Amino acid sequence: MIDLLMERRSIRKFKNVELEADKLDNLVKALLLAPSASNQMPWEFVFVTDRGLLETLATARERGSAFLKDAALGIVLLGESDRRDTWIEDTTIAGILAQLTAHSMGLGSCWVHIRNRMHNDTKTAEQFVKELLEIPEKRSVECIIAVGYPDEQKEPRSEDDLEYGKVYRNKYGLKYR
Ligand SMILES: Cc1cc2nc3c(=O)[nH]c(=O)nc-3n(C[C@H](O)[C@H](O)[C@H](O)COP(=O)(O)O)c2cc1C
């Protein structure tokens, strides 16, 4: 697991290759196996594989979403924000599990943030995504995870990247190492 965590990096360039059905199924499982507060699972997910929709989703934000146009898949993470106040924690934990599972299958992924971001001067990125995918108004859109076969290589993290100075032992300020 530590090796996987060291290796996983955000991938924003993807090969023009579709994902196999079993890989899609595993990503669905990873999301649905995530822990959630009181096991309430206040989430829904939209798996977008349609090229036209991915190209339009890539314009959800002026910056930070363009690479969705080449992804094989965009997983839209929705929260039942009217039902559970932990919907952000619950959906984002599911999201990172999907990213780690993607990496474990040789896929690359990157988070595209949507909540509290703008599409343009007047429309939120959330409203843009909701209208495009016909998502009910009461749902909240957290992010979209772009997934595909990587077309870029990134160095794994090393020990030197780890900021041990942010970790304390017993009392704040007492350095862990
Ligand atoms: C909450 C969150 C929001 C992010 N939003 C975006 C985004 O909108 N666009 C993007 O290109 N990357 C986004 N990222 C990816 C981060 O930029 C990336 O994880 C960070 O730079 C560390 O790089 P690494 O994932 O390769 O370790 C986001 C990551 C997180 C956790």
PDB file of C-alpha atoms and ligand atoms in Angstrom:
ATOM      1  CA  MET A   1       0.000   0.000   0.000  1.00  0.00           C
ATOM      2  CA  ILE A   2       2.788   2.481   0.837  1.00  0.00           C
ATOM      3  CA  ASP A   3       4.384   1.757  -2.554  1.00  0.00           C
ATOM      4  CA  LEU A   4       1.068   2.462  -4.269  1.00  0.00           C
ATOM      5  CA  LEU A   5       0.700   5.723  -2.329  1.00  0.00           C
ATOM      6  CA  MET A   6       4.238   6.769  -3.261  1.00  0.00           C
ATOM      7  CA  GLU A   7       3.623   5.998  -6.951  1.00  0.00           C
ATOM      8  CA  ARG A   8       0.191   7.564  -7.428  1.00  0.00           C
ATOM      9  CA  ARG A   9       0.434  10.944  -9.117  1.00  0.00           C
ATOM     10  CA  SER A  10      -2.144  13.099 -10.838  1.00  0.00           C
ATOM     11  CA  ILE A  11      -2.231  12.175 -14.518  1.00  0.00           C
ATOM     12  CA  ARG A  12      -3.608  14.737 -16.955  1.00  0.00           C
ATOM     13  CA  LYS A  13      -2.593  13.202 -20.288  1.00  0.00           C
ATOM     14  CA  PHE A  14      -4.407  10.134 -21.503  1.00  0.00           C
ATOM     15  CA  LYS A  15      -4.123   7.661 -24.370  1.00  0.00           C
ATOM     16  CA  ASN A  16      -7.041   7.349 -26.750  1.00  0.00           C
ATOM     17  CA  VAL A  17      -7.973   3.928 -25.382  1.00  0.00           C
ATOM     18  CA  GLU A  18     -11.301   2.873 -23.875  1.00  0.00           C
ATOM     19  CA  LEU A  19     -11.494   1.271 -20.451  1.00  0.00           C
ATOM     20  CA  GLU A  20     -12.384  -2.417 -20.251  1.00  0.00           C
ATOM     21  CA  ALA A  21     -15.700  -3.277 -18.600  1.00  0.00           C
ATOM     22  CA  ASP A  22     -14.018  -5.071 -15.685  1.00  0.00           C
ATOM     23  CA  LYS A  23     -11.966  -1.958 -14.910  1.00  0.00           C
ATOM     24  CA  LEU A  24     -15.082   0.195 -14.914  1.00  0.00           C
ATOM     25  CA  ASP A  25     -16.747  -2.353 -12.626  1.00  0.00           C
ATOM     26  CA  ASN A  26     -13.811  -2.255 -10.209  1.00  0.00           C
ATOM     27  CA  LEU A  27     -14.006   1.525 -10.048  1.00  0.00           C
ATOM     28  CA  VAL A  28     -17.703   1.264  -9.236  1.00  0.00           C
ATOM     29  CA  LYS A  29     -16.892  -1.243  -6.479  1.00  0.00           C
ATOM     30  CA  ALA A  30     -14.173   0.995  -5.020  1.00  0.00           C
ATOM     31  CA  LEU A  31     -16.637   3.884  -4.741  1.00  0.00           C
ATOM     32  CA  LEU A  32     -19.384   1.786  -3.228  1.00  0.00           C
ATOM     33  CA  LEU A  33     -17.024   0.160  -0.706  1.00  0.00           C
ATOM     34  CA  ALA A  34     -15.952   3.487   0.779  1.00  0.00           C
ATOM     35  CA  PRO A  35     -16.627   4.123   4.444  1.00  0.00           C
ATOM     36  CA  SER A  36     -19.159   6.831   5.264  1.00  0.00           C
ATOM     37  CA  ALA A  37     -20.465   8.399   8.454  1.00  0.00           C
ATOM     38  CA  SER A  38     -23.015   6.056  10.059  1.00  0.00           C
ATOM     39  CA  ASN A  39     -22.754   4.029   6.845  1.00  0.00           C
ATOM     40  CA  GLN A  40     -25.288   6.405   5.277  1.00  0.00           C
ATOM     41  CA  MET A  41     -23.566   6.545   1.869  1.00  0.00           C
ATOM     42  CA  PRO A  42     -24.858  10.012   0.959  1.00  0.00           C
ATOM     43  CA  TRP A  43     -23.584   9.828  -2.592  1.00  0.00           C
ATOM     44  CA  GLU A  44     -24.416   9.071  -6.194  1.00  0.00           C
ATOM     45  CA  PHE A  45     -22.020   8.758  -9.118  1.00  0.00           C
ATOM     46  CA  VAL A  46     -22.319   9.418 -12.844  1.00  0.00           C
ATOM     47  CA  PHE A  47     -19.881   7.489 -15.042  1.00  0.00           C
ATOM     48  CA  VAL A  48     -19.394   9.558 -18.185  1.00  0.00           C
ATOM     49  CA  THR A  49     -17.782   7.757 -21.127  1.00  0.00           C
ATOM     50  CA  ASP A  50     -19.535   9.583 -23.977  1.00  0.00           C
ATOM     51  CA  ARG A  51     -16.858  11.518 -25.903  1.00  0.00           C
ATOM     52  CA  GLY A  52     -19.089  14.499 -26.627  1.00  0.00           C
ATOM     53  CA  LEU A  53     -20.071  14.852 -22.975  1.00  0.00           C
ATOM     54  CA  LEU A  54     -16.438  14.520 -21.838  1.00  0.00           C
ATOM     55  CA  GLU A  55     -15.428  17.246 -24.276  1.00  0.00           C
ATOM     56  CA  THR A  56     -18.119  19.541 -22.903  1.00  0.00           C
ATOM     57  CA  LEU A  57     -17.280  18.672 -19.271  1.00  0.00           C
ATOM     58  CA  ALA A  58     -13.703  19.686 -20.067  1.00  0.00           C
ATOM     59  CA  THR A  59     -15.008  23.266 -20.344  1.00  0.00           C
ATOM     60  CA  ALA A  60     -16.656  23.172 -16.909  1.00  0.00           C
ATOM     61  CA  ARG A  61     -13.941  25.492 -15.632  1.00  0.00           C
ATOM     62  CA  GLU A  62     -11.777  28.047 -17.401  1.00  0.00           C
ATOM     63  CA  ARG A  63      -8.696  26.322 -15.990  1.00  0.00           C
ATOM     64  CA  GLY A  64      -8.155  22.965 -14.341  1.00  0.00           C
ATOM     65  CA  SER A  65     -10.624  20.805 -16.280  1.00  0.00           C
ATOM     66  CA  ALA A  66      -9.397  20.809 -19.916  1.00  0.00           C
ATOM     67  CA  PHE A  67      -7.734  17.377 -19.707  1.00  0.00           C
ATOM     68  CA  LEU A  68     -11.151  15.734 -19.277  1.00  0.00           C
ATOM     69  CA  LYS A  69     -11.539  15.934 -23.046  1.00  0.00           C
ATOM     70  CA  ASP A  70      -8.976  13.135 -23.526  1.00  0.00           C
ATOM     71  CA  ALA A  71     -10.003  10.999 -20.543  1.00  0.00           C
ATOM     72  CA  ALA A  72     -11.704   7.668 -21.174  1.00  0.00           C
ATOM     73  CA  LEU A  73     -13.955   8.272 -18.182  1.00  0.00           C
ATOM     74  CA  GLY A  74     -15.141  11.073 -15.960  1.00  0.00           C
ATOM     75  CA  ILE A  75     -16.613  10.016 -12.642  1.00  0.00           C
ATOM     76  CA  VAL A  76     -18.918  12.723 -11.333  1.00  0.00           C
ATOM     77  CA  LEU A  77     -19.156  12.594  -7.543  1.00  0.00           C
ATOM     78  CA  LEU A  78     -22.523  13.746  -6.248  1.00  0.00           C
ATOM     79  CA  GLY A  79     -23.472  14.321  -2.630  1.00  0.00           C
ATOM     80  CA  GLU A  80     -26.862  14.065  -0.973  1.00  0.00           C
ATOM     81  CA  SER A  81     -26.173  17.356   0.740  1.00  0.00           C
ATOM     82  CA  ASP A  82     -29.786  17.736   1.869  1.00  0.00           C
ATOM     83  CA  ARG A  83     -29.564  14.517   3.894  1.00  0.00           C
ATOM     84  CA  ARG A  84     -26.118  14.311   5.530  1.00  0.00           C
ATOM     85  CA  ASP A  85     -23.785  17.062   6.726  1.00  0.00           C
ATOM     86  CA  THR A  86     -20.783  14.779   6.141  1.00  0.00           C
ATOM     87  CA  TRP A  87     -21.504  14.461   2.419  1.00  0.00           C
ATOM     88  CA  ILE A  88     -18.247  16.215   1.470  1.00  0.00           C
ATOM     89  CA  GLU A  89     -16.093  13.911   3.585  1.00  0.00           C
ATOM     90  CA  ASP A  90     -18.038  10.846   2.459  1.00  0.00           C
ATOM     91  CA  THR A  91     -17.890  11.572  -1.258  1.00  0.00           C
ATOM     92  CA  THR A  92     -14.239  12.647  -1.234  1.00  0.00           C
ATOM     93  CA  ILE A  93     -13.137   9.506   0.608  1.00  0.00           C
ATOM     94  CA  ALA A  94     -14.926   7.480  -2.079  1.00  0.00           C
ATOM     95  CA  GLY A  95     -13.145   9.569  -4.711  1.00  0.00           C
ATOM     96  CA  ILE A  96      -9.650   8.902  -3.445  1.00  0.00           C
ATOM     97  CA  LEU A  97     -10.417   5.189  -3.166  1.00  0.00           C
ATOM     98  CA  ALA A  98     -11.387   5.255  -6.844  1.00  0.00           C
ATOM     99  CA  GLN A  99      -8.135   7.074  -7.689  1.00  0.00           C
ATOM    100  CA  LEU A 100      -6.036   4.535  -5.808  1.00  0.00           C
ATOM    101  CA  THR A 101      -7.943   1.658  -7.405  1.00  0.00           C
ATOM    102  CA  ALA A 102      -7.388   3.229 -10.826  1.00  0.00           C
ATOM    103  CA  HIS A 103      -3.655   3.387 -10.141  1.00  0.00           C
ATOM    104  CA  SER A 104      -3.618  -0.237  -8.958  1.00  0.00           C
ATOM    105  CA  MET A 105      -5.049  -1.241 -12.377  1.00  0.00           C
ATOM    106  CA  GLY A 106      -2.440   0.694 -14.373  1.00  0.00           C
ATOM    107  CA  LEU A 107      -4.724   3.668 -14.989  1.00  0.00           C
ATOM    108  CA  GLY A 108      -4.054   7.325 -14.375  1.00  0.00           C
ATOM    109  CA  SER A 109      -6.461   9.782 -12.807  1.00  0.00           C
ATOM    110  CA  CYS A 110      -6.839  13.369 -11.718  1.00  0.00           C
ATOM    111  CA  TRP A 111      -9.370  15.242  -9.629  1.00  0.00           C
ATOM    112  CA  VAL A 112     -11.259  18.109 -11.279  1.00  0.00           C
ATOM    113  CA  HIS A 113     -12.729  20.258  -8.568  1.00  0.00           C
ATOM    114  CA  ILE A 114     -16.275  21.535  -9.127  1.00  0.00           C
ATOM    115  CA  ARG A 115     -17.774  22.615  -5.777  1.00  0.00           C
ATOM    116  CA  ASN A 116     -17.293  26.357  -5.134  1.00  0.00           C
ATOM    117  CA  ARG A 117     -15.672  26.892  -8.537  1.00  0.00           C
ATOM    118  CA  MET A 118     -16.962  29.039 -11.414  1.00  0.00           C
ATOM    119  CA  HIS A 119     -17.651  28.066 -15.024  1.00  0.00           C
ATOM    120  CA  ASN A 120     -17.556  31.723 -16.111  1.00  0.00           C
ATOM    121  CA  ASP A 121     -18.377  35.117 -14.609  1.00  0.00           C
ATOM    122  CA  THR A 122     -22.025  34.286 -14.058  1.00  0.00           C
ATOM    123  CA  LYS A 123     -22.427  30.501 -13.841  1.00  0.00           C
ATOM    124  CA  THR A 124     -20.992  28.085 -11.309  1.00  0.00           C
ATOM    125  CA  ALA A 125     -19.171  24.997 -12.497  1.00  0.00           C
ATOM    126  CA  GLU A 126     -21.698  22.996 -10.505  1.00  0.00           C
ATOM    127  CA  GLN A 127     -24.657  24.488 -12.369  1.00  0.00           C
ATOM    128  CA  PHE A 128     -22.903  23.874 -15.681  1.00  0.00           C
ATOM    129  CA  VAL A 129     -22.341  20.177 -14.849  1.00  0.00           C
ATOM    130  CA  LYS A 130     -25.873  19.754 -13.497  1.00  0.00           C
ATOM    131  CA  GLU A 131     -27.476  21.170 -16.618  1.00  0.00           C
ATOM    132  CA  LEU A 132     -25.312  19.106 -18.958  1.00  0.00           C
ATOM    133  CA  LEU A 133     -25.898  15.790 -17.158  1.00  0.00           C
ATOM    134  CA  GLU A 134     -29.496  16.509 -16.047  1.00  0.00           C
ATOM    135  CA  ILE A 135     -28.613  16.150 -12.378  1.00  0.00           C
ATOM    136  CA  PRO A 136     -31.449  17.029  -9.956  1.00  0.00           C
ATOM    137  CA  GLU A 137     -31.136  20.436  -8.297  1.00  0.00           C
ATOM    138  CA  LYS A 138     -31.054  18.928  -4.781  1.00  0.00           C
ATOM    139  CA  ARG A 139     -27.838  17.025  -5.480  1.00  0.00           C
ATOM    140  CA  SER A 140     -24.436  18.681  -4.943  1.00  0.00           C
ATOM    141  CA  VAL A 141     -21.513  18.156  -7.296  1.00  0.00           C
ATOM    142  CA  GLU A 142     -18.183  17.724  -5.519  1.00  0.00           C
ATOM    143  CA  CYS A 143     -15.792  16.942  -8.354  1.00  0.00           C
ATOM    144  CA  ILE A 144     -15.143  14.889 -11.463  1.00  0.00           C
ATOM    145  CA  ILE A 145     -12.379  12.306 -11.507  1.00  0.00           C
ATOM    146  CA  ALA A 146     -10.764  11.973 -14.921  1.00  0.00           C
ATOM    147  CA  VAL A 147      -9.538   8.430 -15.599  1.00  0.00           C
ATOM    148  CA  GLY A 148      -7.714   6.793 -18.495  1.00  0.00           C
ATOM    149  CA  TYR A 149      -4.609   5.021 -19.642  1.00  0.00           C
ATOM    150  CA  PRO A 150      -1.718   7.352 -18.822  1.00  0.00           C
ATOM    151  CA  ASP A 151       0.098   9.140 -21.618  1.00  0.00           C
ATOM    152  CA  GLU A 152       2.593  10.771 -19.285  1.00  0.00           C
ATOM    153  CA  GLN A 153       4.960   9.416 -16.672  1.00  0.00           C
ATOM    154  CA  LYS A 154       5.506  11.080 -13.342  1.00  0.00           C
ATOM    155  CA  GLU A 155       8.193  10.425 -10.782  1.00  0.00           C
ATOM    156  CA  PRO A 156       6.931   8.607  -7.724  1.00  0.00           C
ATOM    157  CA  ARG A 157       7.191  10.512  -4.457  1.00  0.00           C
ATOM    158  CA  SER A 158      10.345   9.947  -2.436  1.00  0.00           C
ATOM    159  CA  GLU A 159      11.153  10.182   1.275  1.00  0.00           C
ATOM    160  CA  ASP A 160      12.454  13.705   0.625  1.00  0.00           C
ATOM    161  CA  ASP A 161       8.964  14.811  -0.444  1.00  0.00           C
ATOM    162  CA  LEU A 162       7.413  13.888   2.892  1.00  0.00           C
ATOM    163  CA  GLU A 163       6.902  16.882   5.172  1.00  0.00           C
ATOM    164  CA  TYR A 164       7.558  15.236   8.508  1.00  0.00           C
ATOM    165  CA  GLY A 165       7.709  18.709  10.091  1.00  0.00           C
ATOM    166  CA  LYS A 166       3.908  18.804   9.909  1.00  0.00           C
ATOM    167  CA  VAL A 167       3.592  15.773  12.180  1.00  0.00           C
ATOM    168  CA  TYR A 168       3.845  15.975  15.970  1.00  0.00           C
ATOM    169  CA  ARG A 169       4.161  13.430  18.697  1.00  0.00           C
ATOM    170  CA  ASN A 170       1.890  13.671  21.750  1.00  0.00           C
ATOM    171  CA  LYS A 171       1.709  17.485  21.814  1.00  0.00           C
ATOM    172  CA  TYR A 172       1.537  20.086  19.092  1.00  0.00           C
ATOM    173  CA  GLY A 173       5.030  21.367  18.385  1.00  0.00           C
ATOM    174  CA  LEU A 174       6.846  18.222  19.521  1.00  0.00           C
ATOM    175  CA  LYS A 175       8.180  17.020  16.223  1.00  0.00           C
ATOM    176  CA  TYR A 176       7.497  13.462  15.136  1.00  0.00           C
ATOM    177  CA  ARG A 177      11.002  13.313  13.707  1.00  0.00           C
TER     178      ARG A 177
HETATM  179  C1  LIG B   1      -9.478  18.564  -3.442  1.00  0.00           C
HETATM  180  C2  LIG B   1      -8.616  18.521  -4.689  1.00  0.00           C
HETATM  181  C3  LIG B   1      -8.932  19.324  -5.762  1.00  0.00           C
HETATM  182  C4  LIG B   1      -8.153  19.277  -6.924  1.00  0.00           C
HETATM  183  N1  LIG B   1      -8.554  20.002  -8.007  1.00  0.00           N
HETATM  184  C5  LIG B   1      -7.866  19.893  -9.162  1.00  0.00           C
HETATM  185  C6  LIG B   1      -8.336  20.538 -10.332  1.00  0.00           C
HETATM  186  O1  LIG B   1      -9.398  21.164 -10.350  1.00  0.00           O
HETATM  187  N2  LIG B   1      -7.599  20.427 -11.470  1.00  0.00           N
HETATM  188  C7  LIG B   1      -6.412  19.734 -11.501  1.00  0.00           C
HETATM  189  O2  LIG B   1      -5.770  19.707 -12.544  1.00  0.00           O
HETATM  190  N3  LIG B   1      -5.958  19.077 -10.397  1.00  0.00           N
HETATM  191  C8  LIG B   1      -6.667  19.131  -9.235  1.00  0.00           C
HETATM  192  N4  LIG B   1      -6.252  18.428  -8.143  1.00  0.00           N
HETATM  193  C9  LIG B   1      -5.023  17.634  -8.191  1.00  0.00           C
HETATM  194  C10 LIG B   1      -3.907  18.280  -7.388  1.00  0.00           C
HETATM  195  O3  LIG B   1      -3.409  19.404  -8.087  1.00  0.00           O
HETATM  196  C11 LIG B   1      -2.788  17.239  -7.129  1.00  0.00           C
HETATM  197  O4  LIG B   1      -3.312  16.162  -6.402  1.00  0.00           O
HETATM  198  C12 LIG B   1      -1.643  17.856  -6.341  1.00  0.00           C
HETATM  199  O5  LIG B   1      -0.967  18.836  -7.115  1.00  0.00           O
HETATM  200  C13 LIG B   1      -0.612  16.804  -5.910  1.00  0.00           C
HETATM  201  O6  LIG B   1      -0.088  16.136  -7.032  1.00  0.00           O
HETATM  202  P1  LIG B   1      -0.188  14.542  -7.152  1.00  0.00           P
HETATM  203  O7  LIG B   1      -1.647  14.172  -7.172  1.00  0.00           O
HETATM  204  O8  LIG B   1       0.529  14.203  -8.409  1.00  0.00           O
HETATM  205  O9  LIG B   1       0.473  13.947  -5.932  1.00  0.00           O
HETATM  206  C14 LIG B   1      -7.001  18.445  -6.984  1.00  0.00           C
HETATM  207  C15 LIG B   1      -6.714  17.637  -5.888  1.00  0.00           C
HETATM  208  C16 LIG B   1      -7.495  17.657  -4.763  1.00  0.00           C
HETATM  209  C17 LIG B   1      -7.178  16.727  -3.609  1.00  0.00           C
END
